Tab-separated table of C-alpha atoms and ligand atoms in Angstrom:
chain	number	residue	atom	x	y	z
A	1433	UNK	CA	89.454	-127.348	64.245
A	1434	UNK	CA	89.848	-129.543	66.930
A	1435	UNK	CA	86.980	-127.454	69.452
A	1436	UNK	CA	84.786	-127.245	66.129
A	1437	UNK	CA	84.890	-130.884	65.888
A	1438	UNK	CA	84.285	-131.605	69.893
A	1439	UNK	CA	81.471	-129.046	70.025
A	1440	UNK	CA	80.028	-131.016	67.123
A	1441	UNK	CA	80.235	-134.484	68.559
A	1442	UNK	CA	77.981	-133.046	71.562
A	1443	UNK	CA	80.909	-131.823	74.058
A	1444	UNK	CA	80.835	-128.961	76.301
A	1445	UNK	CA	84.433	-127.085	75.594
A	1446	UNK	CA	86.635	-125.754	77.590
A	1447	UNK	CA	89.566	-124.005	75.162
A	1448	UNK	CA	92.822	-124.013	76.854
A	1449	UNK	CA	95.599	-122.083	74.856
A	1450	UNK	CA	98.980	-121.638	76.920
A	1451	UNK	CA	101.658	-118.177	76.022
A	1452	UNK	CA	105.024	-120.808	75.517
A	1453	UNK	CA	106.682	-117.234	74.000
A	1454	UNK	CA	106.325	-118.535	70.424
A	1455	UNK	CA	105.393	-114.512	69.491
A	1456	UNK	CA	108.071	-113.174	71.811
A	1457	UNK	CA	110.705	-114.459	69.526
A	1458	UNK	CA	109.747	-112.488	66.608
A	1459	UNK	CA	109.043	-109.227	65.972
A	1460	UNK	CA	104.850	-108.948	64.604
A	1461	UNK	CA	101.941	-108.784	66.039
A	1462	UNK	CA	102.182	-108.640	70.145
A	1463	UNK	CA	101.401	-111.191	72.232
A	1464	UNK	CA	98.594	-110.072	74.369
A	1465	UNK	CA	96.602	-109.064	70.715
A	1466	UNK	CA	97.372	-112.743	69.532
A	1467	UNK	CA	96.111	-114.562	72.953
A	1468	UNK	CA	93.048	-112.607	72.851
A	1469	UNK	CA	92.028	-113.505	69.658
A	1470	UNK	CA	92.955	-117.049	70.566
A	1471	UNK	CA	90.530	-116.565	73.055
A	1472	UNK	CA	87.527	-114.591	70.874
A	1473	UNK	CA	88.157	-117.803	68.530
A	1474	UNK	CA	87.637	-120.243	70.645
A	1475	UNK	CA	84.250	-118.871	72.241
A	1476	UNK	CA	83.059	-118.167	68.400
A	1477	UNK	CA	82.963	-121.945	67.721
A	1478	UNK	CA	81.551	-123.070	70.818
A	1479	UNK	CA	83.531	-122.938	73.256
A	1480	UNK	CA	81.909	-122.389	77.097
A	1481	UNK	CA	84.934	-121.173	78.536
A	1482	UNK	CA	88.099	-119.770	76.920
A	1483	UNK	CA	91.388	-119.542	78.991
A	1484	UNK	CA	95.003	-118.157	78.108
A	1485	UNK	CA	97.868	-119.121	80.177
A	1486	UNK	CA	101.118	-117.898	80.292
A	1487	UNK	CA	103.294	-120.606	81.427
A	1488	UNK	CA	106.391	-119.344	79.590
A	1489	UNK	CA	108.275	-118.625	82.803
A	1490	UNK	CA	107.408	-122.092	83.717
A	1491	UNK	CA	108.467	-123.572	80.319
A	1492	UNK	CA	111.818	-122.383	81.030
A	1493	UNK	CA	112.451	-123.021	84.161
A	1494	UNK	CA	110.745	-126.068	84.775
A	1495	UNK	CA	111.506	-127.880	80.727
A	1496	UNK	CA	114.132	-125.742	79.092
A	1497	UNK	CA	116.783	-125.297	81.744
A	1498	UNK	CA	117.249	-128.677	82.817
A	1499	UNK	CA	117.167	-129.737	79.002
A	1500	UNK	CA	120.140	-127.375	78.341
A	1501	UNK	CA	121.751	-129.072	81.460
A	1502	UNK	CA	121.666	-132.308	79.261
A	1503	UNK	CA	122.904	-129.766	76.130
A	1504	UNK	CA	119.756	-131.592	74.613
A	1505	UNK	CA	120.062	-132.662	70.487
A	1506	UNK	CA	117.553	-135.179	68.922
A	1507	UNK	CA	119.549	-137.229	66.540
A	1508	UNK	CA	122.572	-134.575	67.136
A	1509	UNK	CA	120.671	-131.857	65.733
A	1510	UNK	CA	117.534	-131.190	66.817
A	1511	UNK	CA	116.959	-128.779	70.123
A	1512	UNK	CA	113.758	-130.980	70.833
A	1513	UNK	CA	111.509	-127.344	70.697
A	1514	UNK	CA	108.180	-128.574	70.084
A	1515	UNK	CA	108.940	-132.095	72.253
A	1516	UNK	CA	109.871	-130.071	75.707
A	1517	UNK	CA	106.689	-128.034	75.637
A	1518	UNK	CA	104.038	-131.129	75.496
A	1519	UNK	CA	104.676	-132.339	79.158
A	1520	UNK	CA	103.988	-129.097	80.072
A	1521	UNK	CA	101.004	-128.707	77.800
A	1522	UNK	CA	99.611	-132.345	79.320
A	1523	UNK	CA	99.917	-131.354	82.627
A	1524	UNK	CA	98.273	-128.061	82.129
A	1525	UNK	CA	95.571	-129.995	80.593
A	1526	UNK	CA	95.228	-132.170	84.114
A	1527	UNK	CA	95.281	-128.885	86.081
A	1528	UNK	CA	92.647	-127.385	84.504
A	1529	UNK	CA	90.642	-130.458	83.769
A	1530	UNK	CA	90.787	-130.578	87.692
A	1531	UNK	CA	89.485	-127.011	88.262
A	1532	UNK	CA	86.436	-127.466	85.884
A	1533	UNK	CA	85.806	-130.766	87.382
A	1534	UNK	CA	86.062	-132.325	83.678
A	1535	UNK	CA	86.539	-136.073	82.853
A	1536	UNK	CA	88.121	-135.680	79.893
A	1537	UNK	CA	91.050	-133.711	78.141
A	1538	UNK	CA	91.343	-133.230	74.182
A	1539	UNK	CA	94.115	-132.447	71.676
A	1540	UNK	CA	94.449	-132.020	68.089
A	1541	UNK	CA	97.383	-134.382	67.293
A	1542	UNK	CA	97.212	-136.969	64.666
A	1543	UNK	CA	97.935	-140.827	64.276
A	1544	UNK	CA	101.069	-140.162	62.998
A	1545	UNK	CA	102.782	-137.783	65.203
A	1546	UNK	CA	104.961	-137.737	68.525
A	1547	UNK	CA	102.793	-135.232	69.801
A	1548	UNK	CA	99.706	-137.616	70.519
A	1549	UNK	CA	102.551	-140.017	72.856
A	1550	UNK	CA	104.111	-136.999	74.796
A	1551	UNK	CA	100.398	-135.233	75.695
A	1552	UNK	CA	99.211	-138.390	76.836
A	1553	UNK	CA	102.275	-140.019	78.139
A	1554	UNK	CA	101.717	-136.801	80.162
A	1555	UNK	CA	98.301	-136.603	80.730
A	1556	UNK	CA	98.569	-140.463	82.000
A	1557	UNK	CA	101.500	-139.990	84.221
A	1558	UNK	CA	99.622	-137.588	86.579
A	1559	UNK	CA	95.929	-138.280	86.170
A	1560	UNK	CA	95.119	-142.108	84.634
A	1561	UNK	CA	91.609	-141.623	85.103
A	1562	UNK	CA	91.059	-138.875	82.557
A	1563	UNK	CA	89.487	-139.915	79.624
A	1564	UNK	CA	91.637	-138.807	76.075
A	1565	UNK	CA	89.881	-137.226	73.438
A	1566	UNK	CA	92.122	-137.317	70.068
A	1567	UNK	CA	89.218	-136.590	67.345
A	1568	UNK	CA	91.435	-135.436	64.742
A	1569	UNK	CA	93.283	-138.927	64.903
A	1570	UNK	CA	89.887	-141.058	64.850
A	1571	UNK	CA	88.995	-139.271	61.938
A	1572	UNK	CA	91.896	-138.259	59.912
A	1573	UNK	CA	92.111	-135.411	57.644
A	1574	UNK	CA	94.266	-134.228	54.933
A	1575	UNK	CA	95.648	-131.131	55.256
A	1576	UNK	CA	93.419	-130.061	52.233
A	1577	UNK	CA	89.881	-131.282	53.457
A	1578	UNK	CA	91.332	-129.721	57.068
A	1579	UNK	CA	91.405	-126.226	55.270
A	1580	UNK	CA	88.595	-126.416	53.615
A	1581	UNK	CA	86.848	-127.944	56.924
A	1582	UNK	CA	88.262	-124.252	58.310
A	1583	UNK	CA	86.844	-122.404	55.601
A	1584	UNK	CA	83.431	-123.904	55.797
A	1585	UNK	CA	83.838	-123.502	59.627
A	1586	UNK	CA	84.655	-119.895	59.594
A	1587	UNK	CA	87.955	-121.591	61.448
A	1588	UNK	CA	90.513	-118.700	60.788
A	1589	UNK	CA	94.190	-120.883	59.387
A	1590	UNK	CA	97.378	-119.703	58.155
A	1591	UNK	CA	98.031	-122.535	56.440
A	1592	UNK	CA	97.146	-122.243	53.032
A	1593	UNK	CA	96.970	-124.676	50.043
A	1594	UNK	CA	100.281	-122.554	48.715
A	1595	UNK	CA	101.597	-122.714	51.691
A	1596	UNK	CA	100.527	-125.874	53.301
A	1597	UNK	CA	103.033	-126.469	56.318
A	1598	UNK	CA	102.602	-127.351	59.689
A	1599	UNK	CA	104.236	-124.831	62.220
A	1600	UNK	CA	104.770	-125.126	65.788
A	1601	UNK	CA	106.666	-122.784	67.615
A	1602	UNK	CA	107.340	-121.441	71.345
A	1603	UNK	CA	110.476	-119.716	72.940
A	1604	UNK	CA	113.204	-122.784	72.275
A	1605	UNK	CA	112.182	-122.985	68.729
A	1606	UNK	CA	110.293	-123.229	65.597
A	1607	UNK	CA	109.285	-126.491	64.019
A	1608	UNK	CA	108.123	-126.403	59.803
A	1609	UNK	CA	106.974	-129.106	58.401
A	1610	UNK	CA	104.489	-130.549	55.339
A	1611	UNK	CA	104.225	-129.180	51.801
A	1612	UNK	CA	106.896	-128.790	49.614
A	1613	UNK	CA	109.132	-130.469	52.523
A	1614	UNK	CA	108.042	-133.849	52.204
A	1615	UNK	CA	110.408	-134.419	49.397
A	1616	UNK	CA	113.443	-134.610	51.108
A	1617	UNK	CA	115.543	-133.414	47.607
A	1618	UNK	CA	113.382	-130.556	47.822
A	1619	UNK	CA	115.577	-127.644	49.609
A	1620	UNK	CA	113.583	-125.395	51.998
A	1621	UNK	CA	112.397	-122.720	50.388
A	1622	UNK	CA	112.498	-119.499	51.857
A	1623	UNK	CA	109.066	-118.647	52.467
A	1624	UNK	CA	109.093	-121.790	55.589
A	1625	UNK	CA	111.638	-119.803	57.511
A	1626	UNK	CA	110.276	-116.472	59.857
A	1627	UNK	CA	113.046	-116.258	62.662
A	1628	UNK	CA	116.002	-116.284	60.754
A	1629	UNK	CA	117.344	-114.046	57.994
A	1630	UNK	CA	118.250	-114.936	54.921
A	1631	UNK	CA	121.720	-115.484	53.300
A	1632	UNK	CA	121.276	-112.445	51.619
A	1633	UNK	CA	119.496	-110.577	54.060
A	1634	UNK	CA	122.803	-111.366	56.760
A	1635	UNK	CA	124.446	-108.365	58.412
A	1636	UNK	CA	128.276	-108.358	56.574
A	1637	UNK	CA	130.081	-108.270	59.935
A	1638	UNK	CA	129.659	-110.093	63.009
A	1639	UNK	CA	128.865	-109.389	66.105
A	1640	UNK	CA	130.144	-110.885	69.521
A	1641	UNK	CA	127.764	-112.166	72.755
A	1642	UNK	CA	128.554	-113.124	75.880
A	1643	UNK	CA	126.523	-115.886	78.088
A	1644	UNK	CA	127.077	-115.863	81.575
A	1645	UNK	CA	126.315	-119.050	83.460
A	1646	UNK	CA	125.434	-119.107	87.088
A	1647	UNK	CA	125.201	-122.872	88.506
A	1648	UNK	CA	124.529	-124.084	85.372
A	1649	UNK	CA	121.790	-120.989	84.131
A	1650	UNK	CA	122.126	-118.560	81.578
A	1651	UNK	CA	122.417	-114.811	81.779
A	1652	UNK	CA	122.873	-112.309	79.227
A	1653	UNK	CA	122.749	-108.469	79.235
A	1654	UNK	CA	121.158	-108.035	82.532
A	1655	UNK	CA	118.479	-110.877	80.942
A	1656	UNK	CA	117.876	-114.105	82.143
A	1657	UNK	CA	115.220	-116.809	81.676
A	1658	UNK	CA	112.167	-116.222	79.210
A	1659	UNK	CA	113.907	-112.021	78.468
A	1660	UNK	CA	116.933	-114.087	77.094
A	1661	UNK	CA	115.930	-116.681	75.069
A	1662	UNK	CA	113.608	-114.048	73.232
A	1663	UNK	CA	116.096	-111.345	72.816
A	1664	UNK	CA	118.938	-114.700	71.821
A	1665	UNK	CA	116.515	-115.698	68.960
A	1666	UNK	CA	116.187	-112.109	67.524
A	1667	UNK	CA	119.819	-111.248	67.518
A	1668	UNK	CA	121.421	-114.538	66.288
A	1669	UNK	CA	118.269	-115.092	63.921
A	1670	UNK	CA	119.263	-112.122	62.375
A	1671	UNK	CA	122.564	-113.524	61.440
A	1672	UNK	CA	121.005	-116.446	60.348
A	1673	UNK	CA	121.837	-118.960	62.550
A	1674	UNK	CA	119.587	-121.513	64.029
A	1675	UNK	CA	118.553	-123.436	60.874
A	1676	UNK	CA	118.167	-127.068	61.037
A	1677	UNK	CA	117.063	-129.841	58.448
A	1678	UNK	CA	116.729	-133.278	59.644
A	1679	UNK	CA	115.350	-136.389	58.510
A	1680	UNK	CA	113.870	-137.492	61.770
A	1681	UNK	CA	112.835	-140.918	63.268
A	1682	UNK	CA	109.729	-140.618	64.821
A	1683	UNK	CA	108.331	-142.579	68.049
A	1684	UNK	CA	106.133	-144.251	65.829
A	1685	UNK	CA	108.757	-145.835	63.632
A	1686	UNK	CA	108.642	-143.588	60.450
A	1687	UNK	CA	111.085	-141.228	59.204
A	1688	UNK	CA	109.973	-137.415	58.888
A	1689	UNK	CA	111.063	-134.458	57.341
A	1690	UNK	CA	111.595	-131.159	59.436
A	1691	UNK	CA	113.253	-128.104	59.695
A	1692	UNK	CA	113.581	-126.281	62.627
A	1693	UNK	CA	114.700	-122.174	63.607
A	1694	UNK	CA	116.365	-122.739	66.944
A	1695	UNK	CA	118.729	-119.513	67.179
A	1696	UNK	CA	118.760	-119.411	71.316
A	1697	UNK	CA	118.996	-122.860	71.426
A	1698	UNK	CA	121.656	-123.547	69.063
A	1699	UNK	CA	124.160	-120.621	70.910
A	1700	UNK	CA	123.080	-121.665	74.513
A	1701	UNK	CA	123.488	-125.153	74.129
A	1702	UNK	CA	126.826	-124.511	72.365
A	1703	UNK	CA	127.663	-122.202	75.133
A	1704	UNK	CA	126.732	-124.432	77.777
A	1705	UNK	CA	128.580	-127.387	76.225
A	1706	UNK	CA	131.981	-125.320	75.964
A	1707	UNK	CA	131.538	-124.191	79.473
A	1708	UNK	CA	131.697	-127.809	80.416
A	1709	UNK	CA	134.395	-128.663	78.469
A	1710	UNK	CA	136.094	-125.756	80.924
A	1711	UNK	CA	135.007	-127.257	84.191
A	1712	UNK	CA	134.005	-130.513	84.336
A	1713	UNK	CA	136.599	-133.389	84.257
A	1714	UNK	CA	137.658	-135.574	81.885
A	1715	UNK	CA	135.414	-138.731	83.364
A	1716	UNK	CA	132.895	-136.399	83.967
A	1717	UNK	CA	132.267	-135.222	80.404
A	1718	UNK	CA	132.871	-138.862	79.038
A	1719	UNK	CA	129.967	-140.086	80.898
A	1720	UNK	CA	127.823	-137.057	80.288
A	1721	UNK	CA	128.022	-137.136	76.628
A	1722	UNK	CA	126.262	-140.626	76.349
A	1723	UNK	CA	123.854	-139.296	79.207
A	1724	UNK	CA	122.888	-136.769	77.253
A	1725	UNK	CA	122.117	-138.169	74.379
A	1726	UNK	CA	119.760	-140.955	76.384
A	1727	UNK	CA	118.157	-137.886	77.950
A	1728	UNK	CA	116.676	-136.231	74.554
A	1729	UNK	CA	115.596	-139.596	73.607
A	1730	UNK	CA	113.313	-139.870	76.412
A	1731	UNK	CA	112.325	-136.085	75.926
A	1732	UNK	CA	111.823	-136.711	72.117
A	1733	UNK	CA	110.199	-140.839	72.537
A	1734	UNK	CA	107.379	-138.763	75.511
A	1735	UNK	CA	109.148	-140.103	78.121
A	1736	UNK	CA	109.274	-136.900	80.353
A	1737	UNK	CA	107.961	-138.141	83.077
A	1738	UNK	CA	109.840	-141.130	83.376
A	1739	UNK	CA	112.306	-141.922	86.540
A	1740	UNK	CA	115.145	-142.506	84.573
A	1741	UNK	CA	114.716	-138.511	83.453
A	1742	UNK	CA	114.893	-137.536	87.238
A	1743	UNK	CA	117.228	-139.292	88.214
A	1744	UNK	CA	119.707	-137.949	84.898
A	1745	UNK	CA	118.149	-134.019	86.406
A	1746	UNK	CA	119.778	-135.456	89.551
A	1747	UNK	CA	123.549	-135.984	87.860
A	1748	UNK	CA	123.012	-132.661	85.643
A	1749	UNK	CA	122.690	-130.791	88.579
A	1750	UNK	CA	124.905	-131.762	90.973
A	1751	UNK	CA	127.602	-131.239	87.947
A	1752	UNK	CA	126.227	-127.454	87.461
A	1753	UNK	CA	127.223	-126.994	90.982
A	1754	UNK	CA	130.762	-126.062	89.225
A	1755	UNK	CA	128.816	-124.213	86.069
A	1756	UNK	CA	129.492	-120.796	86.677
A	1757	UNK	CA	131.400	-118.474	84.555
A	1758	UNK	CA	131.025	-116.932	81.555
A	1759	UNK	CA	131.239	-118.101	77.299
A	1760	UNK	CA	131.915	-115.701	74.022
A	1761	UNK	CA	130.457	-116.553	70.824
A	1762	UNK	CA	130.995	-114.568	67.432
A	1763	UNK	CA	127.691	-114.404	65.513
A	1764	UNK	CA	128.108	-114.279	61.713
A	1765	UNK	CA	126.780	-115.457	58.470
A	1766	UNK	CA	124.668	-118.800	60.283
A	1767	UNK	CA	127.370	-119.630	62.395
A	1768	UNK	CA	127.792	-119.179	66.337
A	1769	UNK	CA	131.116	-119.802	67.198
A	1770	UNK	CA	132.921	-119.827	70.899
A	1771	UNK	CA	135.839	-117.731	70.931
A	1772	UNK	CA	136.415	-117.573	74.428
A	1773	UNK	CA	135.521	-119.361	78.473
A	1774	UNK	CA	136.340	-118.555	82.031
A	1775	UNK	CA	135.171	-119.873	84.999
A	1776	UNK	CA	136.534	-119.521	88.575
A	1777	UNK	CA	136.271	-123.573	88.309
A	1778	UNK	CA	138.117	-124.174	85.029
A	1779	UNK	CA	140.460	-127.012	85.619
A	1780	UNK	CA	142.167	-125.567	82.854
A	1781	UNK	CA	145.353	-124.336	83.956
A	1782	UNK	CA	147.771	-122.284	81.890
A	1783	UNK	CA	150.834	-122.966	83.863
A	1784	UNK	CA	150.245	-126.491	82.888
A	1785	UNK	CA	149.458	-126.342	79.280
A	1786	UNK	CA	151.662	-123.729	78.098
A	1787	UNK	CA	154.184	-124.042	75.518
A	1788	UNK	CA	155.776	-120.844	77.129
A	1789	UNK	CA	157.863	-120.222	80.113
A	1790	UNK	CA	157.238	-120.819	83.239
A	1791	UNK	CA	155.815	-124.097	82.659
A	1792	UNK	CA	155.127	-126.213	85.762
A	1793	UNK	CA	153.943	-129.505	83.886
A	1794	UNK	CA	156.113	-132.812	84.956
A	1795	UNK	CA	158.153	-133.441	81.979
A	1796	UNK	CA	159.875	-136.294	83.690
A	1797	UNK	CA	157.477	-137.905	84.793
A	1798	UNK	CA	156.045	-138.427	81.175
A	1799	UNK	CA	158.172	-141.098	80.364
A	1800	UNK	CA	157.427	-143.529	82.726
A	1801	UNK	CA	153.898	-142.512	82.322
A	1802	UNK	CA	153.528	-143.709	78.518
A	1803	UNK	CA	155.702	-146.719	79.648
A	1804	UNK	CA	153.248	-148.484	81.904
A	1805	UNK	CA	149.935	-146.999	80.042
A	1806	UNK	CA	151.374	-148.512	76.773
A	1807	UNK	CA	152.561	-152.058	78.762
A	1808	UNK	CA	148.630	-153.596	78.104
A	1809	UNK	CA	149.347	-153.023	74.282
A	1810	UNK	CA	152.898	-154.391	74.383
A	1811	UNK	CA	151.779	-157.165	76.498
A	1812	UNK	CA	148.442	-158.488	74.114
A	1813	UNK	CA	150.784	-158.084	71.333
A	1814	UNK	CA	153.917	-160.556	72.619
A	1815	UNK	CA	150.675	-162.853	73.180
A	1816	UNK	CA	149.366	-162.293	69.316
A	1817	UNK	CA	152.963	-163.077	67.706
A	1818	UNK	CA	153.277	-165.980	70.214
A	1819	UNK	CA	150.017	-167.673	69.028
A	1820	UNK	CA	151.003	-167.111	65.602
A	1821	UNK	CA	154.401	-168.985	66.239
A	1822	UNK	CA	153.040	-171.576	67.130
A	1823	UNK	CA	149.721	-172.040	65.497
B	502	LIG	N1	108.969	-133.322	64.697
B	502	LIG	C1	109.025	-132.461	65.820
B	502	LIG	C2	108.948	-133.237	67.105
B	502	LIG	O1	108.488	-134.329	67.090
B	502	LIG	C3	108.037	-131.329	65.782
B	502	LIG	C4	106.573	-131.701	65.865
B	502	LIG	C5	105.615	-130.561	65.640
B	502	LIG	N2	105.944	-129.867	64.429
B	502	LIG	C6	105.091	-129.349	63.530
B	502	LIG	N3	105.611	-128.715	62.515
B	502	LIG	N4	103.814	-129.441	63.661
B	502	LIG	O2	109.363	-132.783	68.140
């Protein structure tokens, strides 16, 4: 839709469409088949050149890892799928733009969306001089008059007038949104979810996995990187587990409905987190939690390239200096649950929590412990009863 409309406004088109692993993570047609007819597509409507990137190892390693070093959740819930892959989708556009000696770069985002901020919060941050082309934001459709624009256009959509949502996926998650959705009393049907099974459609018994971290990056199964995420969303989708529902704030100050698939994400970042809780100290954890939570804001508000996001990669990794060991989670029923951590770092120490013998904790030194951490309290509250006297 978008190229259709550039080549009508007079442009010459270069069609850029980037592998982020959205059709490793489901079983269906294979990848290669799908980019090339991304690519016949786009030189059908007009395009002059066609390219297909595969910058999923990239994604990963360059978005995805150092977002599950912040254990990344929009508004608590949300893996921030469809937010991490835009920086990387801007500053492919600024590569190639570069190559092809272009002065522009286009995308299809609307008015309305986060999208628009993080491709061009992107785009700006490495290239200011590039012109931005946002056609389907000028001149706004609705999602009917877009299909039948695609019809007319011989513009192959899966979106149908039954089916009207807007779906964007890649390796760290699927994002549904539109149609029957936008009533937030409406529950999500079925028919919006493709990566995870349904309750009825759940395997009766469980099944256990085991993550094993290496300085803070996950390995599974001989798998690590792009192999793990995919093979994570098939076998806890299967279970059911990655579903999310959220009534979102946007950047642009509205509130949104989406639901999300996230299996990989969901039982990495819970993972990762419980790891953590295993090595990292007390102080340490406190002031990552807030941290984190600041660092999928600026994912989610476009903020990628900001300073304040390096500088948090900075603290996240010198703390996965210590992140290496390994996490069990039980997968059953929609639920991924940790039922087990070591770590050659844990500062976890049996002889010292135990209930058991051959306890080493100081039991007599407890006492005078809670006697001078309690003293503040005792102290403001002589001061409270002696204002009270005599006021
Ligand atoms: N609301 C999500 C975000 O801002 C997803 C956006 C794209 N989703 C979609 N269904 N088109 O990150």
């Amino acid at each position: 839709m978008l190229l259709r409309r550039l080549v009508l406004d007079g442009h010459r088109v270069i069609a850029l469409t980037l592998d982020l692993g959205e059709s490793d993570a489901v079983s269906g047609p294979g990848s290669a088949e799908q980019l090339d007819g991304a690519r016949r597509k786009a030189l059908a409507l007009g395009a002059s050149d066609a390219l297909v990137l595969d910058v999923r190892a990239r994604f990963v390693k360059e978005l995805v890892l150092p977002a599950l070093r912040a254990n990344v959740m929009y508004q608590g819930v949300y893996p921030l799928s469809a937010a991490l892959s835009r920086p990387l989708i801007g500053a492919t556009l600024v590569d190639v733009a570069h190559r092809f000696g272009a002065d522009a770069v286009a995308h299809g985002c609307t008015g309305k969306g986060n999208d628009q901020v993080r491709i061009e919060l992107a785009v700006r941050a490495l290239d200011p001089t590039l012109t931005v082309l946002a056609p389907l934001r000028d001149a706004p459709l609705s999602r009917p008059d877009a299909i039948a624009f695609a019809r007319e256009h011989g513009i192959p959509v899966s979106s149908t007038l039954e089916r009207p949502y807007s779906i964007d996926a890649n390796l760290w998650g699927r994002s549904i949104e539109a149609g029957v959705l936008e009533d937030p009393w409406t529950a999500p049907p079925e028919d919006a979810f493709a990566w995870t099974a349904a309750p009825n459609a759940r395997p009766a018994g469980g099944e256990d996995v085991v993550i094993d971290f290496e300085r803070g990056e996950p390995a599974g199964a001989g798998l690590d990187g792009v192999d793990l995420i995919a093979q994570l969303n098939q076998q806890a989708g299967g279970h059911g587990i990655g579903r999310i529902d959220l009534i979102e704030d946007r950047v642009v100050g509205l509130k949104s409905r989406e639901v999300y698939e996230a299996p990989a994400a969901l039982v990495l970042i819970a993972a990762h987190k419980a790891l953590e809780r295993l090595v990292l100290t007390r102080d340490e954890l406190r002031l990552k939690s807030p941290l984190d939570q600041r660092y999928a804001e600026l994912v989610y508000d476009g903020l990628w390239p900001a300073p304040l996001r390096k500088a948090l990669d900075a603290f996240n990794d010198a703390l996965a200096e210590r992140m290496t060991g390994r996490v069990r989670l039980h997968l059953a029923h929609g639920n991924a649950t940790v039922t087990g951590t070591a770590s050659p770092h844990a500062l976890y120490s049996e002889a010292l929590a135990t209930y058991g013998s051959g306890d080493r904790f100081r039991h007599d030194a407890a006492a005078g412990f809670t006697a001078l951490w309690g003293l503040p309290l005792e102290i403001a509250a002589r001061s409270e009863r002696d204002v009270a006297v005599a006021g």
